[in-house]
Amino acid sequence: MLPRIASRAKVTLPQAKPLPPAMVPGGVAPAIKTDYPDVAVNTDLERFGEISLEVVANKDKRLWREMMQTHHPEGWSRVPGRQVCYWITSTLYGRVGGIGFCAASWHQGARDKWIGWSQSARVENLDKVVNNHRFLLLPGVRVKNLASRVLSLAVRRVVCEWKQFYGVSPVLAYSYISSDREGTSYRAAGWEMCEEKTSGRPAGKGTVESKTVWMKPLRAKWKERLVEEPARKMGAVPEPYYAEDTDWAHMEYCRSSYPDARVRERIIYIGRRWADNPGKSIPQMFPRESERKAAYRLFSNPRVTMEDILQPHREAMISRCRLERVVLAVQDTTTLNCTGLEDTPGLVKIGGGGKGILAHAGLAITEGRRPLGVYEFNTEQRGEKDEAESAKWVKGLLRAKEIGEACEGTRVISVCDREADIWEFLREAAENGDEAVVRSKKGNERCVVEDGEDGKECLWKHIQKQPVLGNKTIEIRACGGKRKRESREAELEIRAAMVRVIPPVRESSQSPIEVLGVSVYEPQPPEGKERLHWVLLSTEGEAELECAQRIVKWYEARWTVEEYFKVLKSGLAAEKKRFDNVEDLHKSLAFDAITAYRVFELERLARDKPEVPADKVMTGDEVDVLYKLLNHAGIITALPAQQWVPDIRTYVIDIARYAGFSPTKRQALPGTKKLWQGYVKFKMAYMGFVAAREYILSEQSRGP
């Protein structure tokens, strides 16, 4: 492969060097001698002389291996990777043995359970663990307590030499001991034996015996260092090369940094099946028993988290965000009804006496409200209610900041509703220089430093006293539920002022925060309609009309996340997902969240970029099959020309037409629910079409 790459890159490779005999296929490494001389020493530790460890020089490494091959019960076997070997010497008797350390093995069940780290933490911190793979005192050496003394010296020395040679300071060492040995010297040197042993599974012609595993911490707070999860910053995974026939699921799920390649491939496959079979149960998505078992294993695997599934989607989202000058990071909380799964432990009570999941989601969108991806999806509800409430909003703010750090030249603004009007959120945004727009909660204990009584005045009253900077007309969208209302237009007055928000009593030791307050007030609401009055707080901007109008525009876009929730709930079908615990259900919800984004993206593309060719968003097969289905159903009378490709607006309308949508002048584009219905129906038919075509091709390949 290298010569071909070099030829394309027009690079001249250096002359290849011959491999050592042991590395040549079919080659034989020089045999290690087995005649290393023994020594006879029978004394006590006080008369043994000064004990020291000497690092084995390169010229003596073969001699050290000969000693192990001759006298160690397991002989010598080559270890890959890093290693440090020592001679055990005495000032009176010379070399009396050796001890060696090598890099830790990729996986060891007893060791990993004893440490208690996750798979991601293991991959990140494995280089901080060393394996004491050989320890030998020559058979003729009979000195009581010598072995434990050597082990104590060795664990102190290896920390220094390992750091010097490889630039990493190990914090933990482990070793294997045959089950027929008690490990007295290791125990005396402060090593701890794991409860579990090695598996002892077959190896080649014979079997590997089960061994005990011994552990020795080398540093204080070793556990905290090893179990620390790696920081997965957005945008850290480079964008791969995509072939022309790469489907959406592969592009959305392929950039995972999960250490196990099998899990990465399984996530891509499940994501593809999820998108092709929206709203179906697991058995329907995976009719073959082997695939179904593999899917359930992924969901029940404690080492695979919801974050592992969402991470590749975030990486794809970052690529889209980098193309925008301004990205709005909109976050909100919703309840997902899980009727039919009441027996699943871990669900929370929701309205109407049912049970479900509280989901806090963050959606990245453009200023034109086109979705770019789900940057946050949190279903954890821990701690006290107030603490959990503030923590999820602050976490969403930090996630939005990561988008800005990963997208140089892109301005990222966090936009939140009244639930984020929390001191901790405002303080975090102001202190770290994050741009955020929050709607103030009426009646909240917010004050500003002004000339009111005692130098304080209500935020809402203070801003309302400011002069009107201008007017704005906005559309109030219809909504249901407790706040049910019809859509209408509202004529608003805009006011703005710089204010200093005083901390609540519980945080009285902290300093006030200076923010921009913008008031949006409807002076004359229609008869029988509730007056619209917003007070928005922004960490950036000046009390000017242009700035205030821009902040109001950003807050208006917050409704996009509500539309996304509508798509998610329409296709959730949680009652069809049968899992033993709520954690598995949360992982499946991650696939639902990404698939819902896909449907929502189609709807918004049809509105914002209607001229985009459909085959740039969907595969050519999907475009071709849709119109064959429409023709077969009698919705269109003739198939389009072979080279014709519709724009995305036409394609989205036609998907909805497949579910009964009929475009009119009043409603030219389908709503979220109708588009979702058409998408589900089309995907089911498309999968049947693909299966039939593959069957026909396989039959034709067999011949007559």
Coordinates of N, CA and C in Angstrom, one line a residue, residues 231-349:
A231 N -12.1 13.6 28.1 CA -13.0 14.7 27.6 C -13.2 14.6 26.1
R232 N -14.5 14.4 25.8 CA -14.9 14.3 24.4 C -15.3 15.7 23.8
K233 N -14.4 16.5 23.4 CA -14.8 17.8 22.9 C -15.3 17.6 21.5
M234 N -16.3 18.4 21.2 CA -16.9 18.4 19.9 C -15.9 18.8 18.9
G235 N -16.0 18.2 17.7 CA -15.1 18.6 16.6 C -13.8 18.0 16.7
A236 N -13.5 17.1 17.7 CA -12.2 16.4 17.8 C -12.0 15.3 16.8
V237 N -13.1 14.7 16.3 CA -12.9 13.6 15.3 C -12.9 14.2 13.9
P238 N -11.9 14.0 13.1 CA -11.8 14.5 11.8 C -12.9 14.0 10.9
E239 N -13.3 14.8 9.9 CA -14.4 14.4 8.9 C -13.8 13.3 8.0
P240 N -14.4 12.2 7.8 CA -13.9 11.1 7.0 C -14.2 11.4 5.5
Y241 N -13.6 10.6 4.6 CA -14.0 10.7 3.2 C -15.3 9.8 3.0
Y242 N -16.2 10.4 2.3 CA -17.5 9.7 2.0 C -17.5 9.4 0.5
A243 N -17.8 8.1 0.3 CA -18.1 7.7 -1.1 C -19.4 8.2 -1.6
E244 N -19.6 8.2 -2.9 CA -20.8 8.8 -3.5 C -22.1 8.1 -3.0
D245 N -22.0 6.8 -2.8 CA -23.2 6.1 -2.4 C -23.3 6.0 -0.8
T246 N -22.6 6.8 -0.1 CA -22.7 6.8 1.4 C -24.1 7.2 1.8
D247 N -24.7 6.5 2.6 CA -26.1 6.9 3.1 C -26.0 7.8 4.3
W248 N -27.2 8.4 4.6 CA -27.3 9.4 5.7 C -26.9 8.8 7.0
A249 N -27.3 7.5 7.3 CA -27.0 6.9 8.6 C -25.5 6.8 8.8
H250 N -24.8 6.4 7.8 CA -23.4 6.2 7.9 C -22.7 7.6 8.2
M251 N -23.1 8.6 7.5 CA -22.5 10.0 7.7 C -22.9 10.5 9.1
E252 N -24.0 10.1 9.6 CA -24.5 10.6 10.9 C -23.9 9.8 12.1
Y253 N -23.5 8.6 11.9 CA -23.1 7.7 13.0 C -21.6 7.3 12.9
C254 N -20.9 7.6 11.8 CA -19.6 6.9 11.6 C -18.5 7.6 12.4
R255 N -18.6 8.8 12.9 CA -17.5 9.5 13.6 C -17.5 9.3 15.1
S256 N -17.6 8.0 15.5 CA -17.5 7.7 16.9 C -16.1 7.5 17.3
S257 N -15.8 7.9 18.5 CA -14.5 7.6 19.1 C -14.5 6.5 20.1
Y258 N -15.6 5.7 20.1 CA -15.6 4.6 21.0 C -14.5 3.6 20.7
P259 N -13.8 3.1 21.7 CA -12.6 2.3 21.4 C -12.8 1.0 20.7
D260 N -14.0 0.4 20.9 CA -14.2 -1.0 20.3 C -14.9 -0.8 18.9
A261 N -14.1 -1.3 17.9 CA -14.6 -1.1 16.5 C -15.9 -1.9 16.3
R262 N -16.1 -3.0 17.0 CA -17.3 -3.7 16.8 C -18.6 -2.9 17.2
V263 N -18.4 -2.2 18.4 CA -19.5 -1.4 18.9 C -19.7 -0.2 17.9
R264 N -18.7 0.4 17.3 CA -18.8 1.5 16.4 C -19.6 1.0 15.2
E265 N -19.3 -0.2 14.7 CA -20.0 -0.7 13.5 C -21.5 -1.0 13.9
R266 N -21.7 -1.5 15.1 CA -23.1 -1.9 15.5 C -23.9 -0.6 15.7
I267 N -23.3 0.5 16.1 CA -24.1 1.8 16.3 C -24.5 2.3 14.9
I268 N -23.6 2.2 13.9 CA -24.0 2.6 12.5 C -25.1 1.7 12.0
Y269 N -25.0 0.4 12.2 CA -26.0 -0.5 11.7 C -27.4 -0.2 12.3
I270 N -27.4 -0.1 13.7 CA -28.7 0.1 14.4 C -29.2 1.5 13.9
G271 N -28.4 2.5 13.8 CA -28.9 3.8 13.4 C -29.5 3.8 12.0
R272 N -28.9 2.9 11.1 CA -29.5 2.8 9.8 C -30.9 2.1 9.8
R273 N -30.9 1.0 10.6 CA -32.2 0.3 10.7 C -33.3 1.2 11.4
W274 N -32.8 2.0 12.4 CA -33.8 2.9 13.1 C -34.4 3.9 12.1
A275 N -33.5 4.5 11.2 CA -34.0 5.4 10.3 C -34.9 4.8 9.2
D276 N -34.6 3.5 8.8 CA -35.4 2.9 7.8 C -36.7 2.3 8.3
N277 N -36.8 2.1 9.6 CA -38.0 1.6 10.2 C -38.5 2.4 11.4
P278 N -38.8 3.7 11.2 CA -39.2 4.6 12.2 C -40.5 4.1 12.9
G279 N -40.5 4.2 14.2 CA -41.7 3.9 15.0 C -42.0 2.4 15.1
K280 N -41.1 1.5 14.7 CA -41.3 0.1 14.8 C -40.7 -0.4 16.1
S281 N -41.0 -1.7 16.4 CA -40.5 -2.3 17.6 C -39.1 -2.9 17.2
I282 N -38.4 -3.3 18.2 CA -37.0 -3.9 18.0 C -37.2 -5.2 17.2
P283 N -38.1 -6.1 17.5 CA -38.2 -7.3 16.6 C -38.6 -7.0 15.2
Q284 N -39.3 -5.9 15.0 CA -39.7 -5.6 13.6 C -38.5 -5.0 12.9
M285 N -37.7 -4.2 13.6 CA -36.5 -3.6 13.0 C -35.4 -4.7 12.7
F286 N -35.3 -5.7 13.6 CA -34.3 -6.7 13.4 C -35.0 -8.1 13.4
P287 N -35.6 -8.5 12.3 CA -36.3 -9.8 12.2 C -35.4 -11.0 12.4
R288 N -34.1 -10.9 12.1 CA -33.3 -12.1 12.3 C -32.8 -12.2 13.7
E289 N -32.9 -13.3 14.3 CA -32.6 -13.5 15.7 C -31.2 -13.0 16.1
S290 N -30.2 -13.3 15.3 CA -28.8 -12.9 15.6 C -28.7 -11.4 15.6
E291 N -29.3 -10.7 14.7 CA -29.3 -9.2 14.7 C -30.0 -8.6 15.9
R292 N -31.1 -9.3 16.2 CA -31.9 -8.8 17.4 C -31.2 -8.9 18.7
K293 N -30.5 -10.1 18.8 CA -29.7 -10.3 20.0 C -28.5 -9.3 20.1
A294 N -27.9 -9.0 18.9 CA -26.8 -8.1 18.9 C -27.3 -6.7 19.3
A295 N -28.5 -6.3 18.9 CA -29.1 -5.0 19.2 C -29.3 -4.9 20.7
Y296 N -30.0 -5.9 21.3 CA -30.2 -5.9 22.7 C -29.0 -5.9 23.5
R297 N -27.9 -6.6 23.0 CA -26.6 -6.6 23.7 C -26.0 -5.2 23.8
L298 N -26.2 -4.5 22.7 CA -25.7 -3.1 22.7 C -26.4 -2.2 23.7
F299 N -27.7 -2.4 23.8 CA -28.5 -1.5 24.7 C -28.3 -1.9 26.2
S300 N -28.0 -3.2 26.4 CA -27.8 -3.7 27.8 C -26.4 -3.6 28.2
N301 N -25.5 -3.3 27.3 CA -24.0 -3.2 27.6 C -23.8 -2.0 28.6
P302 N -23.4 -2.2 29.8 CA -23.2 -1.1 30.7 C -22.0 -0.2 30.3
R303 N -21.1 -0.7 29.4 CA -20.0 0.1 29.0 C -20.4 1.1 27.8
V304 N -21.5 0.9 27.2 CA -22.0 1.8 26.2 C -23.1 2.7 26.8
T305 N -22.9 4.0 26.6 CA -23.8 4.9 27.2 C -24.6 5.7 26.1
M306 N -25.5 6.5 26.6 CA -26.3 7.3 25.7 C -25.3 8.3 25.0
E307 N -24.3 8.8 25.7 CA -23.4 9.7 25.1 C -22.6 9.1 23.9
D308 N -22.3 7.8 24.1 CA -21.6 7.1 23.0 C -22.4 7.1 21.7
I309 N -23.7 7.0 21.8 CA -24.6 7.0 20.6 C -24.7 8.4 20.0
L310 N -24.8 9.4 20.9 CA -25.0 10.7 20.5 C -23.8 11.4 19.9
Q311 N -22.6 10.9 20.4 CA -21.3 11.6 20.0 C -21.1 11.7 18.5
P312 N -21.2 10.6 17.7 CA -21.0 10.8 16.3 C -21.9 11.7 15.6
H313 N -23.2 11.8 16.1 CA -24.1 12.8 15.5 C -23.7 14.2 15.8
R314 N -23.1 14.4 17.0 CA -22.6 15.8 17.3 C -21.5 16.1 16.4
E315 N -20.6 15.2 16.1 CA -19.5 15.5 15.2 C -20.0 15.8 13.8
A316 N -21.0 15.2 13.3 CA -21.6 15.5 12.1 C -22.3 16.9 12.1
M317 N -22.9 17.2 13.3 CA -23.5 18.5 13.5 C -22.5 19.6 13.4
I318 N -21.3 19.4 14.0 CA -20.2 20.4 14.0 C -19.8 20.8 12.6
S319 N -19.8 19.8 11.7 CA -19.4 20.1 10.3 C -20.5 21.0 9.7
R320 N -21.7 20.8 10.1 CA -22.8 21.7 9.5 C -22.7 23.1 10.2
C321 N -22.4 23.2 11.5 CA -22.3 24.4 12.2 C -21.1 25.3 11.6
R322 N -20.1 24.7 11.2 CA -18.9 25.4 10.7 C -19.2 26.2 9.4
L323 N -20.3 25.9 8.8 CA -20.7 26.6 7.5 C -21.5 27.8 7.8
E324 N -21.9 28.0 9.1 CA -22.8 29.1 9.5 C -22.0 30.2 10.2
R325 N -22.5 31.5 10.0 CA -21.9 32.6 10.8 C -22.4 32.7 12.2
V326 N -23.7 32.4 12.3 CA -24.4 32.4 13.6 C -25.2 31.1 13.8
V327 N -25.0 30.5 15.0 CA -25.7 29.3 15.4 C -26.5 29.6 16.7
L328 N -27.7 29.3 16.7 CA -28.5 29.4 17.9 C -28.6 28.1 18.6
A329 N -28.1 28.0 19.9 CA -28.2 26.8 20.6 C -29.4 26.9 21.6
V330 N -30.5 26.3 21.1 CA -31.8 26.4 21.8 C -32.0 25.1 22.7
Q331 N -32.3 25.3 24.0 CA -32.5 24.2 24.8 C -33.8 24.3 25.6
D332 N -34.4 23.2 25.9 CA -35.7 23.1 26.6 C -35.9 21.7 27.2
T333 N -36.9 21.6 28.0 CA -37.2 20.3 28.6 C -38.6 19.9 28.2
T334 N -38.8 18.6 28.0 CA -40.1 18.1 27.7 C -40.3 16.7 28.4
T335 N -41.6 16.3 28.4 CA -41.9 15.0 29.0 C -42.2 14.0 27.8
L336 N -41.7 12.8 27.9 CA -42.0 11.8 26.9 C -42.8 10.7 27.5
N337 N -44.0 10.5 27.0 CA -45.0 9.6 27.6 C -44.6 8.2 27.2
C338 N -44.5 7.3 28.2 CA -44.1 5.9 28.0 C -45.3 5.0 28.5
T339 N -46.5 5.4 28.1 CA -47.7 4.5 28.4 C -47.4 3.1 27.8
G340 N -47.7 2.2 28.7 CA -47.5 0.8 28.3 C -46.2 0.2 28.8
L341 N -45.4 1.1 29.4 CA -44.1 0.6 30.0 C -44.0 1.0 31.5
E342 N -45.2 1.0 32.1 CA -45.3 1.4 33.5 C -44.4 0.5 34.4
D343 N -44.2 -0.7 34.0 CA -43.5 -1.7 34.9 C -42.0 -1.5 34.7
T344 N -41.5 -0.7 33.8 CA -40.1 -0.5 33.6 C -39.6 0.4 34.8
P345 N -38.7 -0.1 35.6 CA -38.2 0.7 36.7 C -37.4 1.9 36.2
G346 N -37.5 3.0 37.0 CA -36.7 4.2 36.6 C -37.5 5.3 35.9
L347 N -38.8 5.0 35.5 CA -39.6 6.0 34.9 C -40.1 7.0 35.9
V348 N -40.4 8.2 35.5 CA -40.9 9.3 36.5 C -42.3 9.6 36.2
K349 N -43.0 10.1 37.2 CA -44.4 10.5 37.0 C -44.5 11.7 36.1

